[in-house]
Amino acid sequence: MKSSEIKSKFISFFESKGHKAMLGSSLVPKDPTVLLTLAGMLQFKPVFLGQEKPPYRRVTTVQKCIRMVDVERVGKTPRHHTFFEMLGNFSFGDYFKKEAVQFAWELLTREFKLPVTRLKIAVFEKDDEAYDIWRKDIGLPAEIIFRLDEENNFWSAGPTGPCGPCSEIYYDLGEEFGCGKGDCGPGCDCDRFLEIWNLVFIQYNRDESGQLLPLKQKGIDTGMGLERIASVLQGKSDNFETDLFVPLIRKIMAISTAGESDPSARIIADHARAVTHLIADGVFPDNTGRGYVLRRLIRRAVRHGKMIGIKGPFLVDLSSTVIAQMEEAYPALREKSALIAATLKEEEDNFMATLDNGMKLFGELQEAHKADKKITGEEAFRLHDTFGFPIDLTIELADESGMKVD
Ligand code: SER
């Protein structure tokens, strides 16, 4: 099933259950507490909090998201990204846990026809209600329902705001993908159990002091990662092998020495999607805030391009592939294509002009600090100020060679 079909199947399934299909929001959120849109629920935060009237009681969206928490894992695992699309269904004071679980199960097992034997469930350890719904209403055996702790199964968009216990649905890729540890199961950090869908039972507002205040109206916020469900439905064990990434990876392979599972090629493909969408949504490279995220991603991509032998600028060309692939779903990409190209070109040219010299300096620092394995603040500043290395890049480089940055 092509990823575009997965999206439309998801949306039409929820439309058939009385949901209104709404547009996802910009990557630049209205919400001042987060830098970038990191989940489908973000545009509905005021609705969950009862500050705004729900547009509809039941809503479904496809939301483009950026999360920087996993940036260092991108390309090294089959399932992490900075930019991804999240398929979601929402209830604002309408249905709650039982229907949310029933809808998810029906879509996965009847529409997407996933084999039940591959699915595993996690619930928050104190959430007996959710446990009982899976056990009694859906009729699943106890062995496949796992009770996990707050870190795994309690979701919030940030330190404050709407939140609640959640239930996750995992796809078991099989023992060969596992870490082999005795306690390997859903929630394990290895690649065996792929979390495909998170159902959040929004019932609290966490205030500034960290207290959980019950919300007047409970709600549902779910998110299924398109890249992950696409890998499952396309019979791949790796998101980068899906139709969402193959055209980009092929293009990168054609201009580099990389093979198809080279982490650098994957990092570039991931970052190309992120930076194209960020610029389309009005972000410009900068030294702070969202602009810094964009700058960091562009410069990371350029450095990885160098590592796999790409000669000359390449990001503009890759962004045109992203645009061609995604413009139907995101028409702003085409409208902003000239701006995207100009912004990428300028940033890439600037960084390329200093990258070689910066890397030379970094090599010298490696030599000089063989014993103490520590780059001084002054040296990190010089890499930033003279050669345009964002501090995170210096830290990454240091990390790769077992060094620290003061
Ligand atoms: N907000 C939840 C998440 O991001 C579910 O959509 O996982």
Tab-separated table of C-alpha atoms and ligand atoms in Angstrom:
chain	number	residue	atom	x	y	z
A	1	MET	CA	0.000	0.000	0.000
A	2	LYS	CA	1.488	3.318	-1.063
A	3	SER	CA	1.948	5.877	1.693
A	4	SER	CA	-0.553	8.213	0.032
A	5	GLU	CA	-3.133	5.390	0.135
A	6	ILE	CA	-2.363	4.751	3.794
A	7	LYS	CA	-3.096	8.390	4.560
A	8	SER	CA	-6.360	8.404	2.655
A	9	LYS	CA	-7.448	5.084	4.139
A	10	PHE	CA	-6.778	6.422	7.614
A	11	ILE	CA	-8.701	9.624	6.994
A	12	SER	CA	-11.658	7.945	5.301
A	13	PHE	CA	-11.854	5.322	8.038
A	14	PHE	CA	-12.247	8.050	10.642
A	15	GLU	CA	-14.643	9.995	8.439
A	16	SER	CA	-16.793	6.877	8.372
A	17	LYS	CA	-16.752	7.050	12.186
A	18	GLY	CA	-18.097	10.592	12.234
A	19	HIS	CA	-14.803	12.514	12.258
A	20	LYS	CA	-14.214	15.731	10.355
A	21	ALA	CA	-11.031	15.702	8.282
A	22	MET	CA	-9.148	18.905	9.045
A	23	LEU	CA	-5.851	20.215	7.737
A	24	GLY	CA	-2.724	19.739	9.780
A	25	SER	CA	-1.130	22.951	11.017
A	26	SER	CA	2.146	24.708	10.192
A	27	LEU	CA	5.414	23.473	11.677
A	28	VAL	CA	5.561	26.875	13.349
A	29	PRO	CA	3.071	26.512	16.184
A	30	LYS	CA	0.843	29.217	17.624
A	31	ASP	CA	1.559	27.689	21.023
A	32	PRO	CA	4.380	29.654	22.680
A	33	THR	CA	5.509	26.786	24.920
A	34	VAL	CA	7.030	24.723	22.124
A	35	LEU	CA	9.435	25.661	19.355
A	36	LEU	CA	8.061	23.444	16.606
A	37	THR	CA	4.941	21.398	15.977
A	38	LEU	CA	5.766	18.037	17.460
A	39	ALA	CA	2.402	16.285	17.424
A	40	GLY	CA	-1.034	16.414	15.862
A	41	MET	CA	-2.639	17.519	19.107
A	42	LEU	CA	-0.712	20.762	19.286
A	43	GLN	CA	-3.114	22.853	17.233
A	44	PHE	CA	-5.904	21.603	19.531
A	45	LYS	CA	-4.245	22.355	22.855
A	46	PRO	CA	-6.615	25.254	23.687
A	47	VAL	CA	-9.556	23.022	22.800
A	48	PHE	CA	-8.404	20.252	25.144
A	49	LEU	CA	-7.909	22.848	27.870
A	50	GLY	CA	-11.451	24.161	27.389
A	51	GLN	CA	-10.169	27.607	26.313
A	52	GLU	CA	-11.578	27.274	22.791
A	53	LYS	CA	-14.727	25.722	21.453
A	54	PRO	CA	-14.083	22.480	19.557
A	55	PRO	CA	-14.310	22.985	15.776
A	56	TYR	CA	-16.023	19.551	15.697
A	57	ARG	CA	-16.394	16.903	18.376
A	58	ARG	CA	-14.454	14.353	16.313
A	59	VAL	CA	-11.541	15.342	14.109
A	60	THR	CA	-8.925	13.530	12.047
A	61	THR	CA	-5.721	14.994	10.580
A	62	VAL	CA	-2.391	14.255	8.971
A	63	GLN	CA	0.131	16.417	10.801
A	64	LYS	CA	3.687	17.127	9.691
A	65	CYS	CA	5.931	17.177	12.757
A	66	ILE	CA	9.508	17.921	13.714
A	67	ARG	CA	11.141	16.450	16.766
A	68	MET	CA	14.751	17.135	17.553
A	69	VAL	CA	14.990	14.792	20.551
A	70	ASP	CA	16.026	11.885	18.377
A	71	VAL	CA	18.233	13.765	15.928
A	72	GLU	CA	21.307	11.791	16.885
A	73	ARG	CA	19.548	8.485	16.364
A	74	VAL	CA	18.390	9.374	12.856
A	75	GLY	CA	20.069	7.172	10.274
A	76	LYS	CA	21.428	4.862	12.941
A	77	THR	CA	18.104	3.148	13.585
A	78	PRO	CA	15.463	2.098	11.049
A	79	ARG	CA	12.739	4.108	12.741
A	80	HIS	CA	13.810	7.556	13.939
A	81	HIS	CA	13.332	10.849	12.126
A	82	THR	CA	13.395	14.567	12.698
A	83	PHE	CA	10.571	15.212	10.212
A	84	PHE	CA	7.660	12.792	10.100
A	85	GLU	CA	3.944	12.718	9.434
A	86	MET	CA	1.496	11.747	12.131
A	87	LEU	CA	-1.941	10.327	11.412
A	88	GLY	CA	-4.339	11.216	14.179
A	89	ASN	CA	-7.889	11.064	15.430
A	90	PHE	CA	-9.199	13.335	18.157
A	91	SER	CA	-12.199	13.487	20.409
A	92	PHE	CA	-13.058	16.681	22.229
A	93	GLY	CA	-15.393	15.759	25.061
A	94	ASP	CA	-16.950	13.069	22.883
A	95	TYR	CA	-15.831	9.420	22.910
A	96	PHE	CA	-13.125	8.240	25.299
A	97	LYS	CA	-10.970	5.194	25.933
A	98	LYS	CA	-13.245	2.408	24.788
A	99	GLU	CA	-14.084	3.790	21.356
A	100	ALA	CA	-10.524	5.011	20.791
A	101	VAL	CA	-9.250	1.496	21.373
A	102	GLN	CA	-11.993	-0.088	19.284
A	103	PHE	CA	-11.385	2.256	16.342
A	104	ALA	CA	-7.647	1.634	16.405
A	105	TRP	CA	-8.061	-2.113	16.578
A	106	GLU	CA	-10.603	-2.161	13.782
A	107	LEU	CA	-8.449	-0.046	11.476
A	108	LEU	CA	-5.303	-2.075	12.076
A	109	THR	CA	-6.779	-5.543	11.934
A	110	ARG	CA	-9.686	-5.172	9.487
A	111	GLU	CA	-8.688	-2.346	7.129
A	112	PHE	CA	-4.920	-2.681	7.220
A	113	LYS	CA	-5.251	-6.420	7.892
A	114	LEU	CA	-2.253	-6.638	10.203
A	115	PRO	CA	-1.882	-10.127	11.685
A	116	VAL	CA	-3.095	-10.074	15.281
A	117	THR	CA	-0.234	-12.377	16.258
A	118	ARG	CA	2.228	-9.565	15.527
A	119	LEU	CA	0.526	-6.942	17.659
A	120	LYS	CA	1.345	-6.125	21.269
A	121	ILE	CA	-0.269	-3.591	23.554
A	122	ALA	CA	1.089	-1.368	26.288
A	123	VAL	CA	-0.997	0.464	28.860
A	124	PHE	CA	-0.056	2.754	31.743
A	125	GLU	CA	0.562	0.524	34.759
A	126	LYS	CA	-2.152	2.173	36.855
A	127	ASP	CA	-4.731	2.311	34.070
A	128	ASP	CA	-6.914	-0.721	34.842
A	129	GLU	CA	-9.686	0.694	32.707
A	130	ALA	CA	-7.547	0.648	29.547
A	131	TYR	CA	-6.229	-2.798	30.460
A	132	ASP	CA	-9.753	-4.129	30.829
A	133	ILE	CA	-10.869	-2.661	27.520
A	134	TRP	CA	-8.102	-4.502	25.670
A	135	ARG	CA	-8.628	-7.658	27.712
A	136	LYS	CA	-12.431	-7.845	27.855
A	137	ASP	CA	-13.911	-5.644	25.114
A	138	ILE	CA	-11.326	-6.472	22.472
A	139	GLY	CA	-10.718	-9.924	23.966
A	140	LEU	CA	-6.926	-10.000	23.826
A	141	PRO	CA	-4.957	-12.545	25.862
A	142	ALA	CA	-3.190	-11.178	28.937
A	143	GLU	CA	0.247	-12.188	27.577
A	144	ILE	CA	0.187	-9.528	24.918
A	145	ILE	CA	-0.895	-6.636	27.149
A	146	PHE	CA	1.979	-4.986	28.985
A	147	ARG	CA	1.724	-2.540	31.848
A	148	LEU	CA	4.439	0.096	31.514
A	149	ASP	CA	5.506	2.989	33.677
A	150	GLU	CA	4.908	6.698	33.471
A	151	GLU	CA	7.929	7.325	31.288
A	152	ASN	CA	6.553	5.016	28.611
A	153	ASN	CA	2.840	5.365	28.963
A	154	PHE	CA	1.920	8.810	30.132
A	155	TRP	CA	2.009	11.440	27.409
A	156	SER	CA	2.322	15.195	27.499
A	157	ALA	CA	3.351	17.728	24.871
A	158	GLY	CA	5.698	19.502	27.239
A	159	PRO	CA	6.172	20.364	30.898
A	160	THR	CA	2.721	21.946	31.129
A	161	GLY	CA	-0.609	21.480	29.371
A	162	PRO	CA	-3.046	18.710	28.467
A	163	CYS	CA	-1.817	15.189	29.138
A	164	GLY	CA	-2.870	11.762	30.264
A	165	PRO	CA	-2.157	8.053	30.369
A	166	CYS	CA	-1.725	6.402	27.013
A	167	SER	CA	-1.902	3.029	25.374
A	168	GLU	CA	0.500	2.082	22.626
A	169	ILE	CA	0.188	-0.480	19.894
A	170	TYR	CA	3.393	-2.214	18.883
A	171	TYR	CA	4.235	-4.334	15.873
A	172	ASP	CA	6.559	-7.245	16.616
A	173	LEU	CA	9.121	-7.430	13.834
A	174	GLY	CA	10.382	-10.747	15.140
A	175	GLU	CA	13.072	-12.137	17.352
A	176	GLU	CA	15.808	-11.530	14.811
A	177	PHE	CA	15.395	-7.790	15.341
A	178	GLY	CA	15.555	-8.046	19.117
A	179	CYS	CA	18.321	-7.422	21.607
A	180	GLY	CA	17.875	-10.914	23.032
A	181	LYS	CA	17.641	-9.668	26.618
A	182	GLY	CA	15.297	-11.548	28.913
A	183	ASP	CA	13.077	-8.540	29.512
A	184	CYS	CA	12.896	-7.413	25.861
A	185	GLY	CA	9.328	-6.376	25.108
A	186	PRO	CA	7.264	-3.344	24.126
A	187	GLY	CA	9.074	-0.248	25.355
A	188	CYS	CA	12.519	-1.876	24.938
A	189	ASP	CA	14.998	0.369	23.211
A	190	CYS	CA	15.941	-2.219	20.587
A	191	ASP	CA	14.356	-2.481	17.150
A	192	ARG	CA	12.134	-5.511	17.671
A	193	PHE	CA	8.936	-3.877	18.913
A	194	LEU	CA	7.948	-1.005	16.681
A	195	GLU	CA	5.560	1.443	18.300
A	196	ILE	CA	3.109	2.230	15.542
A	197	TRP	CA	0.284	4.023	17.305
A	198	ASN	CA	-0.102	5.964	20.509
A	199	LEU	CA	-3.580	6.509	21.953
A	200	VAL	CA	-3.535	9.257	24.557
A	201	PHE	CA	-6.391	9.594	27.001
A	202	ILE	CA	-6.253	13.313	27.688
A	203	GLN	CA	-7.725	13.947	31.104
A	204	TYR	CA	-5.401	16.341	32.952
A	205	ASN	CA	-3.836	19.734	32.635
A	206	ARG	CA	-0.383	19.846	34.173
A	207	ASP	CA	0.171	23.253	35.737
A	208	GLU	CA	3.408	25.183	36.231
A	209	SER	CA	4.032	23.486	39.566
A	210	GLY	CA	3.729	20.054	37.974
A	211	GLN	CA	0.363	19.286	39.530
A	212	LEU	CA	-2.174	17.300	37.507
A	213	LEU	CA	-5.531	19.062	37.406
A	214	PRO	CA	-8.443	17.011	36.045
A	215	LEU	CA	-9.940	18.531	32.903
A	216	LYS	CA	-13.651	19.247	32.767
A	217	GLN	CA	-13.905	17.529	29.418
A	218	LYS	CA	-11.859	14.463	28.663
A	219	GLY	CA	-10.490	13.912	25.209
A	220	ILE	CA	-8.648	11.582	22.886
A	221	ASP	CA	-5.447	12.342	21.014
A	222	THR	CA	-3.922	9.616	18.917
A	223	GLY	CA	-0.881	9.575	16.702
A	224	MET	CA	0.323	6.933	14.274
A	225	GLY	CA	3.669	7.500	12.571
A	226	LEU	CA	3.143	7.310	8.825
A	227	GLU	CA	6.730	6.244	8.153
A	228	ARG	CA	6.393	3.335	10.572
A	229	ILE	CA	3.007	2.058	9.465
A	230	ALA	CA	4.224	2.395	5.868
A	231	SER	CA	7.199	0.178	6.637
A	232	VAL	CA	4.896	-2.459	8.090
A	233	LEU	CA	2.341	-2.289	5.272
A	234	GLN	CA	5.027	-2.269	2.610
A	235	GLY	CA	6.639	-5.372	4.111
A	236	LYS	CA	9.848	-3.578	5.101
A	237	SER	CA	11.578	-3.608	8.445
A	238	ASP	CA	13.034	-0.186	7.855
A	239	ASN	CA	11.332	3.183	7.313
A	240	PHE	CA	14.072	4.262	4.932
A	241	GLU	CA	13.077	1.463	2.541
A	242	THR	CA	9.529	2.760	2.112
A	243	ASP	CA	8.257	4.804	-0.811
A	244	LEU	CA	8.615	7.899	1.391
A	245	PHE	CA	12.390	7.660	1.301
A	246	VAL	CA	13.444	5.519	-1.652
A	247	PRO	CA	13.447	8.338	-4.263
A	248	LEU	CA	15.612	10.483	-1.983
A	249	ILE	CA	18.007	7.697	-1.069
A	250	ARG	CA	18.389	6.776	-4.753
A	251	LYS	CA	19.223	10.336	-5.649
A	252	ILE	CA	21.803	10.533	-2.869
A	253	MET	CA	23.349	7.232	-3.931
A	254	ALA	CA	23.672	8.513	-7.488
A	255	ILE	CA	25.837	11.456	-6.426
A	256	SER	CA	27.825	9.845	-3.611
A	257	THR	CA	29.762	6.772	-2.625
A	258	ALA	CA	26.993	5.698	-0.237
A	259	GLY	CA	25.204	2.369	-0.326
A	260	GLU	CA	21.490	2.299	0.424
A	261	SER	CA	21.811	1.748	4.148
A	262	ASP	CA	24.607	4.231	4.719
A	263	PRO	CA	23.674	6.287	7.804
A	264	SER	CA	24.880	9.509	6.165
A	265	ALA	CA	22.580	8.973	3.160
A	266	ARG	CA	19.680	8.406	5.550
A	267	ILE	CA	20.518	11.451	7.626
A	268	ILE	CA	20.610	13.576	4.487
A	269	ALA	CA	17.282	12.164	3.256
A	270	ASP	CA	15.668	12.836	6.622
A	271	HIS	CA	17.072	16.331	6.938
A	272	ALA	CA	16.179	17.216	3.334
A	273	ARG	CA	12.525	16.635	4.165
A	274	ALA	CA	12.757	18.623	7.382
A	275	VAL	CA	14.532	21.659	5.956
A	276	THR	CA	12.292	21.855	2.883
A	277	HIS	CA	9.174	21.940	5.049
A	278	LEU	CA	10.667	24.314	7.612
A	279	ILE	CA	11.493	26.905	4.961
A	280	ALA	CA	8.075	26.455	3.330
A	281	ASP	CA	6.547	27.235	6.724
A	282	GLY	CA	8.485	30.468	7.024
A	283	VAL	CA	11.589	29.526	9.011
A	284	PHE	CA	14.966	31.023	8.016
A	285	PRO	CA	18.438	29.945	9.117
A	286	ASP	CA	19.457	31.787	12.266
A	287	ASN	CA	21.573	31.418	15.372
A	288	THR	CA	18.659	31.041	17.759
A	289	GLY	CA	15.259	29.387	18.069
A	290	ARG	CA	13.602	27.695	15.119
A	291	GLY	CA	16.112	29.246	12.741
A	292	TYR	CA	18.873	27.512	14.656
A	293	VAL	CA	17.135	24.159	14.260
A	294	LEU	CA	16.984	24.773	10.507
A	295	ARG	CA	20.618	25.888	10.345
A	296	ARG	CA	21.739	22.908	12.386
A	297	LEU	CA	19.898	20.456	10.111
A	298	ILE	CA	21.231	22.035	6.918
A	299	ARG	CA	24.797	22.069	8.206
A	300	ARG	CA	24.518	18.510	9.478
A	301	ALA	CA	23.299	17.398	6.060
A	302	VAL	CA	26.155	19.225	4.330
A	303	ARG	CA	28.742	17.617	6.586
A	304	HIS	CA	27.296	14.162	5.957
A	305	GLY	CA	27.296	14.924	2.233
A	306	LYS	CA	31.013	15.544	2.481
A	307	MET	CA	31.484	12.306	4.391
A	308	ILE	CA	30.008	10.260	1.558
A	309	GLY	CA	31.926	12.084	-1.135
A	310	ILE	CA	29.259	14.366	-2.574
A	311	LYS	CA	30.962	17.063	-4.622
A	312	GLY	CA	29.360	20.478	-4.704
A	313	PRO	CA	26.001	21.637	-3.402
A	314	PHE	CA	23.192	19.095	-3.381
A	315	LEU	CA	20.434	20.239	-1.051
A	316	VAL	CA	18.511	22.305	-3.587
A	317	ASP	CA	18.298	19.320	-5.881
A	318	LEU	CA	17.142	17.052	-3.060
A	319	SER	CA	14.551	19.570	-1.939
A	320	SER	CA	13.076	19.468	-5.446
A	321	THR	CA	12.579	15.725	-4.990
A	322	VAL	CA	10.884	16.360	-1.654
A	323	ILE	CA	8.637	18.949	-3.305
A	324	ALA	CA	7.732	16.665	-6.197
A	325	GLN	CA	6.915	13.855	-3.777
A	326	MET	CA	4.859	15.887	-1.334
A	327	GLU	CA	3.370	18.851	-3.177
A	328	GLU	CA	0.023	17.193	-3.672
A	329	ALA	CA	-0.465	16.921	0.084
A	330	TYR	CA	1.328	20.221	0.824
A	331	PRO	CA	0.728	22.691	-2.045
A	332	ALA	CA	2.704	25.417	-0.219
A	333	LEU	CA	5.868	23.513	-1.108
A	334	ARG	CA	5.438	24.306	-4.789
A	335	GLU	CA	4.400	27.903	-4.122
A	336	LYS	CA	7.489	28.446	-2.007
A	337	SER	CA	9.889	26.442	-4.179
A	338	ALA	CA	11.940	29.479	-5.273
A	339	LEU	CA	12.347	30.629	-1.679
A	340	ILE	CA	13.268	27.127	-0.549
A	341	ALA	CA	15.927	26.859	-3.257
A	342	ALA	CA	17.376	30.325	-2.592
A	343	THR	CA	17.525	29.809	1.177
A	344	LEU	CA	19.132	26.400	0.913
A	345	LYS	CA	21.610	27.558	-1.688
A	346	GLU	CA	22.804	30.480	0.388
A	347	GLU	CA	23.128	28.510	3.609
A	348	GLU	CA	24.799	25.574	1.913
A	349	ASP	CA	27.267	27.768	-0.006
A	350	ASN	CA	28.183	29.674	3.141
A	351	PHE	CA	28.847	26.566	5.134
A	352	MET	CA	30.696	24.747	2.362
A	353	ALA	CA	33.088	27.654	2.116
A	354	THR	CA	34.247	27.087	5.684
A	355	LEU	CA	33.544	23.396	6.288
A	356	ASP	CA	36.897	22.142	5.029
A	357	ASN	CA	38.868	24.623	7.082
A	358	GLY	CA	36.697	23.988	10.117
A	359	MET	CA	37.237	20.245	9.792
A	360	LYS	CA	40.963	20.871	9.479
A	361	LEU	CA	40.917	22.837	12.708
A	362	PHE	CA	38.847	20.110	14.327
A	363	GLY	CA	41.452	17.529	13.256
A	364	GLU	CA	44.177	19.656	14.853
A	365	LEU	CA	42.156	19.898	18.045
A	366	GLN	CA	41.770	16.142	18.102
A	367	GLU	CA	45.552	15.817	17.937
A	368	ALA	CA	46.162	18.509	20.511
A	369	HIS	CA	43.707	16.992	22.980
A	370	LYS	CA	44.722	13.368	22.602
A	371	ALA	CA	45.417	13.171	26.307
A	372	ASP	CA	42.693	15.240	27.964
A	373	LYS	CA	40.059	14.490	25.300
A	374	LYS	CA	38.438	17.841	25.895
A	375	ILE	CA	37.788	20.738	23.540
A	376	THR	CA	37.840	24.040	25.386
A	377	GLY	CA	35.001	26.541	25.292
A	378	GLU	CA	37.255	28.939	23.452
A	379	GLU	CA	37.997	26.402	20.718
A	380	ALA	CA	34.328	25.505	20.353
A	381	PHE	CA	33.600	29.193	20.044
A	382	ARG	CA	36.180	29.567	17.306
A	383	LEU	CA	34.640	26.678	15.370
A	384	HIS	CA	31.317	28.445	15.668
A	385	ASP	CA	32.393	31.995	15.060
A	386	THR	CA	34.929	31.513	12.287
A	387	PHE	CA	33.773	28.324	10.604
A	388	GLY	CA	30.034	28.303	11.246
A	389	PHE	CA	29.948	25.069	13.235
A	390	PRO	CA	26.818	25.123	15.387
A	391	ILE	CA	27.800	24.042	18.907
A	392	ASP	CA	25.730	20.870	18.529
A	393	LEU	CA	27.800	19.926	15.500
A	394	THR	CA	31.026	20.388	17.446
A	395	ILE	CA	29.604	18.279	20.262
A	396	GLU	CA	28.601	15.584	17.777
A	397	LEU	CA	32.029	15.564	16.166
A	398	ALA	CA	33.665	15.425	19.576
A	399	ASP	CA	31.379	12.621	20.611
A	400	GLU	CA	32.276	10.612	17.505
A	401	SER	CA	35.900	10.733	18.532
A	402	GLY	CA	35.329	10.079	22.213
A	403	MET	CA	35.912	13.690	23.274
A	404	LYS	CA	33.987	16.169	25.381
A	405	VAL	CA	33.364	19.863	24.861
A	406	ASP	CA	33.749	22.197	27.802
B	1	SER	N1	0.350	13.193	21.061
B	1	SER	C1	0.671	11.790	21.057
B	1	SER	C2	2.035	11.522	20.491
B	1	SER	O1	2.621	12.397	19.929
B	1	SER	C3	-0.365	11.043	20.270
B	1	SER	O2	-0.637	11.679	19.103
B	1	SER	O3	2.511	10.437	20.614
